[in-house]
Amino acid sequence: MKTYNWDERNIITMDQKDVILHTNDLHVWYGDNEAIKGVDLQFQKNKVTALIGPSGCGKSTYLRSLNRMNDEIANTKVTGEIMYKGVNINSPKVDVFEARKRIGMVFQRPNPFSKSIYENITFALKRHGEKDKHKLDEIVETSLKQAALWDQVKDSLDKSALALSGGQQQRLCIARAIAMKPEILLLDEPASALDPISTGKVEETIISLKDDYSIVIVTHNMQQAARISDYTAFFYLGHAIEYDETSKIFTRPKIQATEDYVSGHFG
Ligand SMILES: Nc1ncnc2c1ncn2[C@@H]1O[C@H](COP(=O)(O)OP(=O)(O)OP(=O)(O)O)[C@@H](O)[C@H]1O
């Protein structure tokens, strides 16, 4: 086992006008286990940012904290700031459901509702009071087009979402998240349960979504991070160790542990 200097950091900062979300000194505890130990990262608008690092380093915990999903887990404490448009969304005063409308999330396993394709997309919109059928039809079409699924399902919107393939289900989940018109999409290993062809399609979808959304994605797949992201953060044991442009992380990172991790020689 190599020894590394874990006090070393290389964390880039960005011009505030380009930043859509950032965390200041974010800590997350599960009971006594401090899973995130003071992370300061900025996320740029209309870019894809990948979070990488070995299993258990806190990537998913950090991602989930960005739209307060950790609130759903008992015995969790989150301190520090999550700044979105001048508002600290980690404040107890913030309406969590409103925050999640703006910062949507797609999980590792496709989890469509046991409803029709159409209803999967309109369900939350209706709950938020949208009743206009014409408008709902329009949102269904736009969201499915953006998720690159429209052509395959436009003639079967009444079909059960569960009859779709895994890759199609995941793109439906992306369409469902997009339908709420978020600004930020959080993706937690969205392709890890998919075959290579479906993975390729989900990756193409993610790249095409950049024009309209800012995306933060957790991935175990180094090639995937290199293919689709503009920025990459390397996490280890609850710390963000290195954060830079993806091209730099994968070709000339400043920290030895990052270099070893991305080249498969870590540990
Ligand atoms: N729901 C939970 N309850 C208690 N502890 C948790 C929970 N989720 C994660 N942890 C702990 O927090 C730490 C970070 O886990 P996390 O899942 O965020 O890491 P990760 O980097 O995403 O891992 P992986 O790549 O394996 O998904 C680990 O010690 C883990 O055991």
Short mmCIF file of C-alpha atoms and ligand atoms in Angstrom, two decimals:
data_model
loop_
_atom_site.label_atom_id
_atom_site.label_comp_id
_atom_site.label_asym_id
_atom_site.label_seq_id
_atom_site.Cartn_x
_atom_site.Cartn_y
_atom_site.Cartn_z
CA MET A 1 0.00 0.00 0.00
CA LYS A 2 1.47 3.32 -1.07
CA THR A 3 1.45 6.22 1.34
CA TYR A 4 0.00 9.49 0.21
CA ASN A 5 0.04 12.96 1.69
CA TRP A 6 -3.69 13.30 2.42
CA ASP A 7 -3.31 16.96 3.42
CA GLU A 8 -2.60 17.92 -0.18
CA ARG A 9 -5.45 19.52 -2.12
CA ASN A 10 -5.99 20.91 -5.58
CA ILE A 11 -9.46 22.46 -5.71
CA ILE A 12 -10.11 24.96 -8.49
CA THR A 13 -12.42 27.90 -7.95
CA MET A 14 -14.53 29.57 -10.60
CA ASP A 15 -15.85 32.98 -11.45
CA GLN A 16 -19.00 33.43 -9.31
CA LYS A 17 -21.06 34.45 -12.35
CA ASP A 18 -20.55 30.98 -13.86
CA VAL A 19 -21.39 29.09 -10.66
CA ILE A 20 -24.91 27.70 -10.15
CA LEU A 21 -24.36 25.83 -6.89
CA HIS A 22 -21.61 25.58 -4.34
CA THR A 23 -20.99 24.08 -0.95
CA ASN A 24 -19.06 25.70 1.88
CA ASP A 25 -17.59 23.53 4.60
CA LEU A 26 -20.19 20.81 4.10
CA HIS A 27 -20.16 18.01 6.68
CA VAL A 28 -22.52 15.03 6.78
CA TRP A 29 -22.85 12.58 9.69
CA TYR A 30 -24.74 9.29 9.89
CA GLY A 31 -24.94 9.03 13.66
CA ASP A 32 -21.27 9.21 14.75
CA ASN A 33 -19.89 8.39 11.30
CA GLU A 34 -18.72 11.57 9.61
CA ALA A 35 -19.10 10.67 5.94
CA ILE A 36 -18.37 14.14 4.50
CA LYS A 37 -15.68 16.16 6.25
CA GLY A 38 -15.84 19.75 5.07
CA VAL A 39 -16.24 19.89 1.31
CA ASP A 40 -16.09 23.17 -0.65
CA LEU A 41 -16.91 22.72 -4.32
CA GLN A 42 -18.40 24.99 -6.96
CA PHE A 43 -20.48 23.69 -9.84
CA GLN A 44 -20.53 25.52 -13.12
CA LYS A 45 -23.70 26.31 -15.09
CA ASN A 46 -24.41 24.17 -18.16
CA LYS A 47 -21.54 21.84 -17.46
CA VAL A 48 -21.30 18.22 -16.39
CA THR A 49 -19.34 17.61 -13.19
CA ALA A 50 -18.34 14.06 -12.27
CA LEU A 51 -17.72 12.88 -8.70
CA ILE A 52 -15.30 9.95 -8.58
CA GLY A 53 -13.47 8.02 -5.88
CA PRO A 54 -13.29 4.59 -4.26
CA SER A 55 -16.34 2.92 -2.77
CA GLY A 56 -17.44 4.46 0.52
CA CYS A 57 -15.56 7.76 0.02
CA GLY A 58 -18.83 9.74 0.27
CA LYS A 59 -19.72 10.58 -3.35
CA SER A 60 -23.38 9.57 -3.07
CA THR A 61 -23.73 11.13 0.37
CA TYR A 62 -22.38 14.43 -0.95
CA LEU A 63 -24.61 14.27 -4.05
CA ARG A 64 -27.71 13.50 -1.99
CA SER A 65 -27.02 16.43 0.29
CA LEU A 66 -27.18 18.83 -2.68
CA ASN A 67 -30.98 18.57 -2.83
CA ARG A 68 -31.53 17.63 0.81
CA MET A 69 -32.18 13.94 0.04
CA ASN A 70 -30.22 13.03 3.18
CA ASP A 71 -33.12 14.51 5.13
CA GLU A 72 -34.95 11.28 4.29
CA ILE A 73 -32.36 9.17 6.15
CA ALA A 74 -32.82 8.84 9.92
CA ASN A 75 -30.07 10.07 12.24
CA THR A 76 -28.36 12.19 9.59
CA LYS A 77 -26.87 15.61 10.30
CA VAL A 78 -25.72 18.02 7.62
CA THR A 79 -23.82 21.23 8.49
CA GLY A 80 -22.33 23.93 6.29
CA GLU A 81 -23.82 25.80 3.37
CA ILE A 82 -25.30 24.64 0.08
CA MET A 83 -25.62 27.90 -1.83
CA TYR A 84 -28.03 28.08 -4.75
CA LYS A 85 -28.84 31.50 -6.19
CA GLY A 86 -27.89 33.29 -2.99
CA VAL A 87 -29.98 30.98 -0.79
CA ASN A 88 -28.55 28.43 1.61
CA ILE A 89 -30.72 25.46 0.84
CA ASN A 90 -29.35 23.67 3.89
CA SER A 91 -31.34 26.09 6.03
CA PRO A 92 -34.32 24.59 7.91
CA LYS A 93 -36.40 27.51 6.59
CA VAL A 94 -36.07 26.29 3.00
CA ASP A 95 -39.00 24.40 1.48
CA VAL A 96 -37.36 21.08 0.62
CA PHE A 97 -39.93 20.20 -2.07
CA GLU A 98 -39.36 23.54 -3.79
CA ALA A 99 -35.59 22.97 -3.66
CA ARG A 100 -36.00 19.50 -5.19
CA LYS A 101 -38.10 20.96 -8.00
CA ARG A 102 -35.12 23.08 -8.96
CA ILE A 103 -32.51 20.45 -8.20
CA GLY A 104 -33.81 17.14 -9.54
CA MET A 105 -32.35 13.70 -8.99
CA VAL A 106 -32.09 10.41 -10.87
CA PHE A 107 -31.03 7.30 -8.97
CA GLN A 108 -28.81 4.34 -9.75
CA ARG A 109 -31.60 1.87 -10.47
CA PRO A 110 -34.32 3.00 -12.83
CA ASN A 111 -37.37 3.48 -10.60
CA PRO A 112 -40.36 4.40 -12.78
CA PHE A 113 -43.76 4.33 -11.10
CA SER A 114 -45.97 1.37 -11.93
CA LYS A 115 -48.03 3.62 -14.18
CA SER A 116 -48.15 4.52 -17.85
CA ILE A 117 -45.27 6.35 -19.53
CA TYR A 118 -47.49 9.44 -19.76
CA GLU A 119 -48.46 9.33 -16.09
CA ASN A 120 -44.87 8.86 -14.98
CA ILE A 121 -44.10 12.26 -16.40
CA THR A 122 -47.29 14.07 -15.43
CA PHE A 123 -47.72 12.64 -11.92
CA ALA A 124 -45.66 15.22 -10.02
CA LEU A 125 -46.82 18.06 -12.28
CA LYS A 126 -50.46 17.26 -11.47
CA ARG A 127 -49.63 17.12 -7.78
CA HIS A 128 -48.14 20.57 -8.13
CA GLY A 129 -51.49 21.73 -9.54
CA GLU A 130 -50.99 21.55 -13.32
CA LYS A 131 -54.35 20.52 -14.84
CA ASP A 132 -54.18 21.88 -18.40
CA LYS A 133 -54.17 18.78 -20.65
CA HIS A 134 -52.65 20.66 -23.55
CA LYS A 135 -49.79 21.89 -21.38
CA LEU A 136 -49.24 18.45 -19.86
CA ASP A 137 -49.11 16.89 -23.36
CA GLU A 138 -46.58 19.48 -24.38
CA ILE A 139 -44.35 18.84 -21.34
CA VAL A 140 -44.53 15.07 -21.91
CA GLU A 141 -43.37 15.53 -25.48
CA THR A 142 -40.57 17.99 -24.69
CA SER A 143 -39.25 16.00 -21.74
CA LEU A 144 -39.23 12.73 -23.68
CA LYS A 145 -37.53 14.44 -26.61
CA GLN A 146 -34.85 15.89 -24.35
CA ALA A 147 -34.30 12.46 -22.81
CA ALA A 148 -34.00 10.98 -26.33
CA LEU A 149 -36.94 8.64 -25.79
CA TRP A 150 -39.78 10.32 -27.70
CA ASP A 151 -39.33 8.52 -31.01
CA GLN A 152 -39.43 5.14 -29.31
CA VAL A 153 -42.50 5.72 -27.15
CA LYS A 154 -44.63 8.40 -28.83
CA ASP A 155 -47.16 5.84 -30.05
CA SER A 156 -47.37 3.98 -26.76
CA LEU A 157 -47.60 6.64 -24.06
CA ASP A 158 -50.38 4.65 -22.38
CA LYS A 159 -48.19 1.58 -22.07
CA SER A 160 -46.81 0.65 -18.65
CA ALA A 161 -43.42 2.19 -17.95
CA LEU A 162 -42.38 -1.16 -16.50
CA ALA A 163 -42.61 -2.71 -19.99
CA LEU A 164 -39.69 -0.54 -21.16
CA SER A 165 -36.11 -1.82 -21.24
CA GLY A 166 -33.78 -0.84 -18.38
CA GLY A 167 -32.09 1.85 -20.48
CA GLN A 168 -35.43 3.23 -21.63
CA GLN A 169 -36.71 3.22 -18.05
CA GLN A 170 -33.67 5.22 -16.97
CA ARG A 171 -34.24 7.74 -19.77
CA LEU A 172 -37.88 7.92 -18.67
CA CYS A 173 -36.66 8.72 -15.14
CA ILE A 174 -34.49 11.47 -16.63
CA ALA A 175 -37.55 12.74 -18.58
CA ARG A 176 -39.59 12.64 -15.37
CA ALA A 177 -36.96 14.74 -13.57
CA ILE A 178 -36.74 17.18 -16.50
CA ALA A 179 -40.52 17.62 -16.61
CA MET A 180 -40.30 19.59 -13.37
CA LYS A 181 -38.00 22.03 -15.18
CA PRO A 182 -35.14 21.87 -12.71
CA GLU A 183 -31.98 23.86 -13.30
CA ILE A 184 -29.72 21.21 -11.87
CA LEU A 185 -29.83 17.45 -12.35
CA LEU A 186 -28.11 15.15 -9.87
CA LEU A 187 -27.39 11.70 -11.29
CA ASP A 188 -26.27 8.92 -8.96
CA GLU A 189 -24.54 6.29 -11.12
CA PRO A 190 -27.40 6.45 -13.62
CA ALA A 191 -25.91 3.88 -15.99
CA SER A 192 -24.35 1.37 -13.60
CA ALA A 193 -27.30 -1.02 -13.83
CA LEU A 194 -27.40 -0.87 -17.65
CA ASP A 195 -25.86 -2.80 -20.52
CA PRO A 196 -23.21 -1.06 -22.70
CA ILE A 197 -25.66 -0.02 -25.44
CA SER A 198 -28.15 1.50 -23.00
CA THR A 199 -25.22 3.11 -21.15
CA GLY A 200 -24.10 4.73 -24.39
CA LYS A 201 -27.60 6.11 -24.95
CA VAL A 202 -27.86 7.48 -21.43
CA GLU A 203 -24.42 9.11 -21.86
CA GLU A 204 -25.51 10.72 -25.15
CA THR A 205 -28.63 11.97 -23.39
CA ILE A 206 -26.56 13.50 -20.59
CA ILE A 207 -24.26 15.29 -23.02
CA SER A 208 -27.22 16.68 -24.97
CA LEU A 209 -28.86 17.96 -21.76
CA LYS A 210 -25.94 20.26 -20.98
CA ASP A 211 -27.39 23.09 -23.05
CA ASP A 212 -30.34 23.37 -20.69
CA TYR A 213 -29.17 21.94 -17.38
CA SER A 214 -26.23 21.82 -15.04
CA ILE A 215 -25.42 18.23 -14.18
CA VAL A 216 -23.58 16.58 -11.30
CA ILE A 217 -23.00 12.86 -11.74
CA VAL A 218 -21.53 10.17 -9.49
CA THR A 219 -19.79 7.46 -11.47
CA HIS A 220 -17.50 4.52 -10.84
CA ASN A 221 -16.69 4.36 -14.51
CA MET A 222 -13.53 6.34 -15.27
CA GLN A 223 -14.08 6.21 -19.03
CA GLN A 224 -17.57 7.52 -18.52
CA ALA A 225 -16.33 10.44 -16.42
CA ALA A 226 -13.71 11.20 -19.08
CA ARG A 227 -16.27 10.95 -21.91
CA ILE A 228 -19.09 13.04 -20.54
CA SER A 229 -17.86 15.46 -17.90
CA ASP A 230 -16.27 18.90 -18.09
CA TYR A 231 -15.08 18.92 -14.46
CA THR A 232 -14.17 16.08 -12.14
CA ALA A 233 -13.82 15.91 -8.35
CA PHE A 234 -11.83 13.09 -6.76
CA PHE A 235 -13.13 12.15 -3.31
CA TYR A 236 -11.37 10.11 -0.64
CA LEU A 237 -12.61 9.29 2.87
CA GLY A 238 -15.10 12.15 2.98
CA HIS A 239 -12.78 14.80 1.52
CA ALA A 240 -12.68 16.35 -1.95
CA ILE A 241 -8.98 15.90 -2.67
CA GLU A 242 -8.73 17.25 -6.21
CA TYR A 243 -11.16 19.19 -8.39
CA ASP A 244 -10.24 20.38 -11.84
CA GLU A 245 -11.13 20.27 -15.51
CA THR A 246 -11.74 16.66 -16.49
CA SER A 247 -9.02 16.77 -19.15
CA LYS A 248 -6.48 17.76 -16.47
CA ILE A 249 -7.67 15.18 -13.94
CA PHE A 250 -7.23 12.42 -16.50
CA THR A 251 -3.96 13.56 -18.07
CA ARG A 252 -1.98 15.61 -15.59
CA PRO A 253 -3.58 15.73 -12.13
CA LYS A 254 -1.62 17.61 -9.48
CA ILE A 255 -2.13 15.03 -6.72
CA GLN A 256 -0.49 11.61 -6.77
CA ALA A 257 -3.51 9.79 -5.29
CA THR A 258 -5.72 11.15 -8.09
CA GLU A 259 -3.25 10.08 -10.73
CA ASP A 260 -3.05 6.57 -9.25
CA TYR A 261 -6.83 6.34 -8.92
CA VAL A 262 -7.64 7.38 -12.48
CA SER A 263 -4.93 5.13 -13.88
CA GLY A 264 -6.05 2.11 -11.84
CA HIS A 265 -2.92 2.01 -9.64
CA PHE A 266 -4.47 3.31 -6.43
CA GLY A 267 -3.72 1.68 -3.09
N1 LIG B 1 -27.96 5.46 4.63
C1 LIG B 1 -26.81 5.37 5.29
N2 LIG B 1 -26.80 5.13 6.62
C2 LIG B 1 -25.64 5.05 7.32
N3 LIG B 1 -24.41 5.19 6.76
C3 LIG B 1 -24.35 5.43 5.45
C4 LIG B 1 -25.54 5.54 4.64
N4 LIG B 1 -25.16 5.79 3.36
C5 LIG B 1 -23.81 5.84 3.37
N5 LIG B 1 -23.33 5.63 4.61
C6 LIG B 1 -21.90 5.62 5.01
O1 LIG B 1 -21.31 6.84 4.57
C7 LIG B 1 -20.02 6.61 4.01
C8 LIG B 1 -20.00 7.10 2.57
O2 LIG B 1 -20.90 6.31 1.80
P1 LIG B 1 -21.38 6.71 0.34
O3 LIG B 1 -22.41 5.72 -0.08
O4 LIG B 1 -21.72 8.14 0.30
O5 LIG B 1 -20.03 6.49 -0.48
P2 LIG B 1 -19.83 6.32 -2.03
O6 LIG B 1 -18.51 6.92 -2.33
O7 LIG B 1 -21.00 6.84 -2.77
O8 LIG B 1 -19.76 4.73 -2.16
P3 LIG B 1 -20.16 3.78 -3.37
O9 LIG B 1 -19.28 4.17 -4.49
O10 LIG B 1 -19.87 2.41 -2.84
O11 LIG B 1 -21.62 4.00 -3.65
C9 LIG B 1 -19.76 5.12 4.17
O12 LIG B 1 -19.04 4.96 5.36
C10 LIG B 1 -21.13 4.52 4.30
O13 LIG B 1 -21.12 3.35 5.06
#
